[in-house]
């Protein structure tokens, strides 16, 4: 095994420290941005549903405005978003490079995506169940907390899983702003540094990450689904 | 207990407006089981949803207990709703919660302290006969069991009124009967007022004390179930009754084809249905009786039957027979007089 690695993946051994650090950076970037984009995206998704016509809190103007904002951010290509947000990142955290700067653009890019997935998930909740809660005297807030979100949870988890997989890909692009991570190593060392074995190995790690995230997400969604 | 006065509900959409309820006046007594029957589109669903303000009236008043529901603030309305349980056709349980958690939901919403939930949930599940399913999820239950959970949930906050919106319409006949039995038992045990809507006359005859028949947003007939069953006034009511009874009147042509003699419709109610009236008629009066058609059925707690008989003989025989039957507490309608010809 070690002979095999030394022969075919010489640079992997030599640059292992960098690769290892990159794995952690990717996990860190994806994890933190997933957390914040869910924090923004889930309430946004709930709002998109309840402010629509014939729902809990019909506010057509708010609904259209939210929809527009979400669509704008979803239509900007991520690579453009990264650059557009450089001044914003600098203002917010004092720097426009490094994982934290990348996290800002990752959150801005994926929160609207989560919002749409959450919206779809919550729209699927049976109207009858909402009505039953209303007949018990539930407030809108109780309906959101006790009915809409728990009933939509498996679909929300699936949506977050899809987003996490997407974030792994985007985090590689974020290498452009010096965010580090597996994508940056693959590009800087593997591609620009003519070390195909590094490119190969970092890609394998990305595949493993994606596979792992998908498996965990599916398992959680399945465990929550009692239908 | 529940009063609706001059309630009108008009739905307006881009395509025009539709009046679902057109001047409903209705009083439901405390502790009774009141049935509302009608074909789909008659407005019965809108009517029952008005009693907990899931639909708000366009005009008119809805009173439950001492509270005018249509004048409440949304906060007061939420409070009032806790005392009005509702059971749905499609159960509307949360599949993300276990049976016990579903039953506890109204208590959570009403802010009942958590420590009181478990005991109350067990008590309710015991009442509906599902104690051993407390930790199951709704998806693991049959339709009838799901509706039992729905009923337990509706009773969680000790309501004064239970509204049933086609509660048995998604169930098979056998399960329907067991759910109806349960509702009857609850009504007796807890003294709770039940309002149910249905399109099945079977449901009405099985458990209701009084019934209102609806058509095109109006109540076209209302009264004690026995009264409405024995003397339906409208075609719709007669049609609905014929769902459960083969009790339609024999065809006119059939009557005309019979030999001479009076043709009588005898309506038996309560005690009369349990007596051997016809055989006594034969032995004591010495008249002959030809039974044409008939049946006896049980309404909520009373037997009710109609029997079509032919009594060969002259006018005197007819008068004697009618008088005898009436003395026995039977209602008699002469469909054809003894001398032949049409109805008298």
XYZ file of C-alpha atoms in Angstrom:
571
model
C 0.000 0.000 0.000
C 2.624 2.511 1.028
C 4.712 1.469 -1.965
C 1.692 2.070 -4.181
C 1.097 5.499 -2.684
C 4.781 6.465 -2.961
C 4.854 5.384 -6.608
C 1.615 6.757 -7.961
C 0.690 9.542 -5.551
C 4.085 11.019 -4.617
C 2.849 14.562 -4.110
C -0.019 13.410 -1.933
C 2.474 12.204 0.623
C 4.565 15.310 0.289
C 1.626 17.707 0.582
C -0.460 15.603 2.960
C -0.497 18.306 5.643
C -2.007 20.741 3.176
C -4.593 18.250 1.958
C -5.579 17.358 5.491
C -5.973 21.005 6.418
C -8.031 21.534 3.270
C -10.420 18.751 4.263
C -11.057 20.457 7.580
C -11.435 23.826 5.881
C -14.028 22.462 3.498
C -15.967 20.800 6.299
C -15.759 24.008 8.307
C -16.931 26.225 5.447
C -19.763 23.918 4.459
C -20.846 23.301 8.046
C -20.894 26.933 9.128
C -22.533 28.194 5.946
C -25.117 25.416 6.075
C -25.947 26.434 9.631
C -26.386 30.111 8.791
C -28.193 29.561 5.523
C -30.669 27.274 7.299
C -31.065 29.884 10.007
C -32.048 32.408 7.353
C -33.599 30.097 4.778
C -36.056 28.216 6.998
C -37.839 31.302 8.375
C -37.773 32.811 4.903
C -39.373 29.681 3.469
C -42.046 29.723 6.186
C -42.752 33.381 5.427
C -43.015 32.663 1.706
C -45.769 30.145 2.472
C -47.776 31.870 5.166
C -47.867 35.265 3.472
C -49.242 33.753 0.278
C -52.922 33.941 -0.602
C -55.341 31.840 1.437
C -52.741 30.954 4.027
C -52.211 31.865 7.660
C -51.150 35.458 7.147
C -51.965 36.656 3.647
C -49.738 39.628 2.812
C -49.488 39.707 -0.983
C -47.069 42.661 -1.119
C -44.638 41.121 1.374
C -44.933 37.796 -0.384
C -44.060 39.240 -3.779
C -41.177 41.253 -2.397
C -39.690 38.211 -0.640
C -40.146 36.143 -3.778
C -38.353 38.774 -5.827
C -35.397 39.014 -3.435
C -35.072 35.246 -3.351
C -35.166 35.025 -7.131
C -32.561 37.751 -7.575
C -30.073 36.012 -5.329
C -30.813 32.684 -6.912
C -30.168 33.960 -10.400
C -26.709 35.410 -9.732
C -24.057 32.818 -10.629
C -22.087 31.903 -7.542
C -18.754 32.897 -9.003
C -20.142 36.396 -9.629
C -21.679 36.545 -6.180
C -18.314 35.836 -4.590
C -16.792 38.844 -6.288
C -19.812 41.102 -5.722
C -19.691 40.382 -2.035
C -16.007 41.215 -1.547
C -16.723 44.750 -0.263
C -19.561 43.453 1.891
C -17.303 40.834 3.449
C -14.617 43.407 4.093
C -17.122 45.681 5.817
C -18.600 42.883 7.870
C -15.578 40.907 9.025
C -12.662 43.105 8.060
C -11.256 40.834 5.379
C -12.286 39.594 1.975
C -10.163 36.468 1.940
C -10.130 33.273 3.930
C -12.834 30.785 4.863
C -14.928 33.344 6.772
C -15.190 35.587 3.729
C -16.226 32.596 1.649
C -18.841 31.664 4.229
C -20.563 35.019 3.694
C -21.014 34.450 -0.007
C -21.933 30.802 0.524
C -24.681 31.809 2.945
C -26.005 34.538 0.669
C -25.993 32.101 -2.238
C -27.635 29.154 -0.506
C -30.108 30.713 1.949
C -32.565 31.633 -0.854
C -32.181 28.111 -2.211
C -33.076 26.628 1.179
C -35.954 29.102 1.424
C -37.466 27.755 -1.806
C -37.004 24.133 -0.760
C -38.547 24.835 2.650
C -41.396 26.658 0.942
C -42.180 23.614 -1.184
C -41.872 21.309 1.825
C -44.266 23.374 3.932
C -46.766 23.825 1.142
C -47.081 20.040 1.096
C -48.430 20.018 4.655
C -52.048 18.944 4.548
C -54.457 21.881 4.836
C -56.762 19.773 6.939
C -54.144 19.468 9.658
C -53.736 23.242 9.762
C -57.486 23.569 10.000
C -57.599 21.034 12.827
C -55.080 23.124 14.755
C -57.125 26.243 14.116
C -60.207 24.478 15.417
C -58.276 23.805 18.633
C -57.603 27.512 19.021
C -53.965 27.528 17.932
C -52.195 30.820 17.178
C -50.319 31.203 13.905
C -47.050 30.882 15.766
C -48.204 27.618 17.367
C -49.277 26.347 13.964
C -45.835 27.126 12.533
C -43.970 25.564 15.429
C -46.142 22.568 16.181
C -47.654 21.749 12.813
C -45.945 23.214 9.754
C -42.307 22.659 10.639
C -42.603 19.229 12.318
C -44.862 17.901 9.553
C -42.524 19.206 6.834
C -39.350 18.149 8.634
C -38.363 15.131 6.495
C -38.697 17.238 3.341
C -36.812 20.113 4.970
C -33.989 17.754 5.938
C -33.838 16.454 2.360
C -33.670 20.035 1.137
C -30.866 20.885 3.529
C -29.011 17.774 2.371
C -29.282 18.851 -1.245
C -28.022 22.285 -0.226
C -25.089 20.781 1.691
C -24.019 18.831 -1.374
C -24.287 21.993 -3.442
C -22.239 23.879 -0.848
C -19.414 21.357 -1.110
C -19.205 22.190 -4.806
C -19.507 25.941 -4.273
C -16.915 25.882 -1.492
C -14.451 24.593 -4.090
C -15.167 27.625 -6.236
C -14.712 29.820 -3.210
C -11.050 28.905 -3.464
C -10.902 31.871 -5.819
C -11.209 34.298 -2.926
C -8.484 32.489 -1.083
C -10.898 30.570 1.048
C -8.764 27.456 1.123
C -10.399 24.052 1.178
C -10.170 21.057 -1.121
C -11.138 23.010 -4.225
C -8.326 25.505 -3.722
C -5.775 22.731 -3.214
C -6.994 20.903 -6.307
C -6.743 24.067 -8.369
C -3.576 25.634 -6.967
C -1.465 22.560 -6.333
C -3.065 20.037 -8.655
C -3.927 22.048 -11.743
C -1.596 25.032 -11.647
C 1.208 23.040 -10.023
C 1.019 20.140 -12.499
C 0.400 17.549 -9.786
C -2.418 15.401 -11.177
C -2.262 13.020 -8.228
C -3.263 15.852 -5.868
C -6.122 16.809 -8.136
C -7.223 13.189 -8.165
C -7.015 12.650 -4.422
C -8.740 15.916 -3.477
C -11.558 15.053 -5.881
C -11.884 11.642 -4.257
C -12.195 13.318 -0.872
C -14.897 15.605 -2.222
C -16.791 12.583 -3.509
C -16.477 10.932 -0.110
C -17.782 14.104 1.561
C -20.754 14.340 -0.784
C -21.544 10.671 -0.326
C -21.288 10.963 3.449
C -23.492 14.044 3.640
C -26.110 12.414 1.431
C -26.142 9.245 3.495
C -26.459 11.097 6.789
C -29.188 13.377 5.400
C -31.163 10.451 4.011
C -30.875 8.564 7.283
C -32.155 11.515 9.323
C -35.021 12.166 6.921
C -35.995 8.511 6.992
C -35.923 8.409 10.773
C -38.213 11.431 10.957
C -40.673 10.204 8.385
C -43.533 8.319 10.021
C -45.877 8.448 7.069
C -76.702 25.624 23.538
C -76.027 26.522 19.925
C -78.053 29.104 18.063
C -77.695 30.282 14.518
C -79.946 33.123 13.543
C -80.437 34.248 10.006
C -76.969 33.119 8.988
C -75.960 33.884 5.423
C -72.662 32.927 3.845
C -71.715 34.151 0.408
C -68.451 33.196 -1.220
C -67.173 35.711 -3.730
C -64.569 34.910 -6.331
C -63.471 36.311 -9.636
C -66.125 34.217 -11.310
C -68.997 35.637 -9.312
C -70.547 34.900 -5.995
C -72.112 31.810 -4.533
C -74.452 31.693 -1.591
C -73.632 28.614 0.447
C -75.960 29.394 3.320
C -79.106 31.301 2.687
C -80.740 32.326 5.942
C -80.201 29.564 8.450
C -82.113 29.583 11.735
C -81.254 26.743 14.014
C -81.257 25.969 17.708
C -79.470 22.949 19.069
C -80.220 21.851 22.626
C -77.613 21.031 25.211
C -76.811 17.330 25.318
C -78.533 16.305 22.123
C -77.091 14.650 19.058
C -78.136 16.833 16.184
C -77.710 15.638 12.637
C -77.528 17.743 9.497
C -78.040 15.825 6.292
C -78.038 16.808 2.672
C -76.409 16.044 -0.638
C -73.004 17.505 -1.418
C -73.176 21.188 -2.153
C -76.173 21.669 0.118
C -74.111 23.830 2.457
C -73.951 21.483 5.424
C -70.181 21.562 5.680
C -70.167 25.360 5.642
C -72.845 25.278 8.321
C -70.945 23.056 10.731
C -67.725 25.022 10.185
C -69.642 28.130 11.152
C -70.178 26.782 14.659
C -66.447 27.169 15.389
C -65.906 30.070 12.993
C -63.696 28.168 10.568
C -66.110 29.935 8.252
C -67.311 33.376 9.249
C -70.869 34.369 8.415
C -71.473 37.092 5.847
C -74.394 38.118 8.022
C -76.309 36.680 10.935
C -75.324 35.498 14.357
C -73.755 32.356 15.761
C -74.032 31.730 19.489
C -72.471 28.844 21.366
C -73.283 28.708 25.060
C -73.511 32.347 26.060
C -70.955 33.553 23.567
C -71.701 35.316 20.318
C -68.845 33.859 18.310
C -69.029 36.282 15.421
C -68.345 39.227 17.731
C -65.204 37.875 19.367
C -61.701 39.173 18.875
C -59.348 36.583 17.411
C -57.844 36.034 20.847
C -61.230 35.442 22.454
C -62.227 33.212 19.563
C -59.173 30.998 20.090
C -60.167 30.627 23.715
C -63.765 29.790 22.789
C -62.616 27.197 20.248
C -60.953 25.148 22.965
C -64.420 24.277 24.217
C -65.616 23.183 20.761
C -64.024 19.938 19.616
C -64.017 18.970 15.964
C -63.687 15.638 14.205
C -62.890 15.501 10.490
C -63.687 13.212 7.598
C -60.011 12.660 6.830
C -58.999 12.606 10.494
C -56.351 15.318 10.054
C -53.887 13.760 12.452
C -50.245 14.772 12.516
C -48.249 11.883 11.142
C -45.106 13.283 12.747
C -46.557 12.618 16.194
C -47.501 9.432 17.979
C -51.096 8.755 18.923
C -50.485 10.025 22.469
C -48.744 13.159 21.191
C -51.595 13.816 18.786
C -54.112 13.603 21.599
C -51.968 15.929 23.724
C -51.795 18.600 21.002
C -54.920 20.556 22.026
C -53.629 20.651 25.589
C -50.268 21.999 24.418
C -52.099 24.636 22.429
C -54.275 25.595 25.369
C -51.238 25.771 27.621
C -52.239 22.950 29.960
C -49.184 22.138 32.124
C -47.132 19.277 30.641
C -47.317 17.110 33.742
C -51.091 16.864 33.378
C -50.919 15.590 29.794
C -50.009 11.954 30.287
C -52.848 11.071 32.645
C -55.443 12.846 30.532
C -54.144 11.233 27.338
C -54.404 7.769 28.858
C -57.898 8.502 30.108
C -58.969 9.602 26.623
C -57.326 6.688 24.848
C -59.037 4.405 27.306
C -62.367 6.015 26.483
C -61.919 5.415 22.760
C -60.435 1.960 23.273
C -56.929 2.624 21.979
C -54.792 2.498 25.141
C -52.380 -0.001 23.661
C -51.725 2.192 20.602
C -50.446 5.218 22.537
C -46.958 5.009 21.052
C -47.958 4.030 17.534
C -47.901 6.521 14.687
C -51.118 7.326 12.794
C -49.724 5.657 9.662
C -49.787 2.345 11.522
C -53.494 2.588 12.304
C -56.625 1.618 10.396
C -59.161 4.243 9.354
C -61.441 3.486 12.274
C -58.577 3.673 14.734
C -57.454 6.985 13.244
C -60.924 8.387 13.756
C -60.865 7.189 17.356
C -57.669 9.158 17.834
C -59.390 12.119 16.175
C -62.251 11.833 18.638
C -59.932 11.483 21.642
C -58.034 14.559 20.448
C -61.247 16.548 20.041
C -62.207 15.721 23.630
C -58.852 16.619 25.154
C -59.850 20.020 26.497
C -63.221 18.839 27.817
C -65.316 20.625 25.232
C -69.029 21.306 25.604
C -69.679 20.718 21.936
C -68.333 18.155 19.482
C -68.613 18.946 15.782
C -68.335 16.030 13.376
C -67.665 16.964 9.758
C -68.542 13.791 7.813
C -66.721 11.855 10.514
C -67.686 8.460 9.144
C -67.786 9.142 5.427
C -64.308 7.760 4.780
C -64.998 4.561 6.695
C -66.501 1.219 5.743
C -69.999 0.374 7.067
C -68.834 -1.788 9.940
C -66.284 0.755 11.138
C -68.881 3.496 10.706
C -71.164 1.681 13.119
C -68.452 1.278 15.716
C -67.565 4.972 15.507
C -71.241 5.888 15.802
C -71.532 3.682 18.874
C -68.557 5.484 20.347
C -70.101 8.894 19.678
C -73.347 7.776 21.283
C -71.460 6.519 24.315
C -69.535 9.773 24.635
C -72.740 11.760 24.373
C -74.248 9.700 27.175
C -71.199 9.600 29.425
C -70.044 13.176 29.076
C -73.373 14.831 28.362
C -71.770 16.634 25.470
C -73.691 18.189 22.626
C -72.844 16.614 19.288
C -73.491 18.204 15.920
C -72.773 15.987 12.981
C -73.148 16.391 9.286
C -73.434 13.524 6.894
C -74.907 12.505 3.582
C -75.830 9.090 4.930
C -79.277 8.652 6.449
C -77.921 5.598 8.210
C -75.854 7.852 10.474
C -78.882 9.949 11.342
C -81.149 7.045 12.169
C -78.505 5.340 14.218
C -77.592 8.068 16.694
C -79.360 11.366 16.163
C -82.116 12.835 18.307
C -83.023 15.561 15.885
C -82.216 16.169 12.250
C -82.166 19.047 9.822
C -82.338 18.368 6.104
C -80.482 20.860 3.939
C -80.805 21.768 0.308
C -79.334 24.732 -1.602
C -78.179 26.533 1.510
C -81.461 26.243 3.378
C -82.924 23.958 5.988
C -85.919 22.413 4.263
C -87.042 20.184 7.062
C -86.207 19.851 10.732
C -87.487 17.890 13.684
C -87.177 14.755 15.781
C -85.657 11.969 13.752
C -88.685 9.764 14.328
C -91.016 12.501 13.183
C -89.014 13.278 10.059
C -88.664 9.593 9.251
C -92.317 8.848 9.655
C -93.612 11.972 7.912
C -91.088 13.281 5.449
C -92.442 16.453 3.899
C -90.107 16.985 0.994
C -88.932 14.901 -1.912
C -85.297 15.297 -0.894
C -86.033 13.942 2.560
C -87.963 11.033 1.107
C -85.060 10.255 -1.216
C -82.595 10.390 1.629
C -84.765 8.123 3.745
C -85.039 5.644 0.923
C -81.247 5.161 1.192
C -81.855 3.244 4.376
C -85.341 1.980 3.990
C -87.062 -0.044 1.380
C -89.963 1.911 2.749
C -91.051 3.753 -0.329
C -94.705 3.534 -0.935
C -95.789 0.765 -3.297
C -96.339 1.915 -6.852
C -99.745 3.372 -7.595
C -100.244 0.882 -10.406
C -99.525 -1.950 -8.043
C -102.214 -0.652 -5.671
C -104.711 -0.312 -8.466
C -104.057 -3.820 -9.593
C -105.070 -5.232 -6.228
C -108.436 -6.750 -5.492
C -110.989 -4.664 -3.741
C -110.466 -3.746 -0.122
C -108.780 -0.924 1.718
C -105.052 -0.399 1.455
C -103.587 1.043 4.643
C -100.192 2.371 5.613
C -99.551 1.696 9.272
C -96.739 3.553 10.993
C -95.472 1.959 14.159
C -93.511 3.887 16.691
C -91.878 2.741 19.893
C -93.971 0.309 21.904
C -96.398 -0.308 19.103
C -93.626 -1.786 16.994
C -92.984 -4.437 19.598
C -96.541 -5.700 19.863
C -98.320 -8.436 18.012
C -100.841 -6.006 16.588
C -101.488 -7.657 13.263
C -102.158 -11.111 14.627
C -104.494 -9.589 17.230
C -106.225 -7.724 14.465
C -106.909 -11.013 12.747
C -107.969 -12.948 15.814
C -109.869 -10.255 17.712
C -111.603 -8.538 14.792
C -111.787 -11.493 12.509
C -110.661 -9.469 9.471
C -108.295 -10.817 6.910
C -105.038 -9.048 6.345
C -102.834 -9.187 3.302
C -99.368 -7.826 4.044
C -98.048 -6.012 0.984
C -94.803 -4.587 2.139
C -93.187 -3.546 5.354
C -90.257 -3.270 7.642
C -89.294 -2.300 11.131
C -86.066 -0.563 11.957
C -84.392 0.801 15.019
C -83.755 4.499 15.239
C -81.515 5.814 18.017
C -83.505 4.358 20.894
C -86.850 3.731 19.355
C -88.296 1.152 16.996
C -89.968 2.502 13.943
C -91.769 0.656 11.217
C -94.089 0.993 8.297
C -96.349 -1.710 7.071
C -98.541 -1.654 4.009
C -101.565 -3.898 4.331
C -104.635 -4.707 2.332
C -107.832 -5.460 4.186
C -110.405 -7.155 1.976
C -113.959 -6.119 2.776
C -116.315 -3.178 2.641
C -116.250 0.293 4.137
C -117.409 -1.038 7.463
C -114.478 -3.445 7.688
C -112.174 -0.620 6.798
C -113.530 1.710 9.500
C -113.397 -1.035 12.115
C -109.796 -1.887 11.228
C -108.626 1.689 11.194
C -110.249 2.379 14.556
C -108.695 -0.735 16.072
C -105.200 0.090 14.833
C -105.437 3.667 16.033
C -106.433 2.419 19.465
C -103.225 0.398 19.508
C -101.245 3.599 19.021
C -100.560 3.069 15.364
C -100.767 5.833 12.871
C -102.913 4.796 9.910
C -103.131 6.388 6.492
C -105.696 5.079 4.072
C -104.020 4.853 0.695
C -107.056 3.451 -1.008
C -110.569 3.251 0.323
C -112.519 0.031 0.546
C -114.730 0.758 -2.394
C -111.731 0.933 -4.649
C -110.544 4.012 -6.498
C -107.959 6.527 -5.391
C -106.845 7.716 -1.997
C -109.429 8.831 0.457
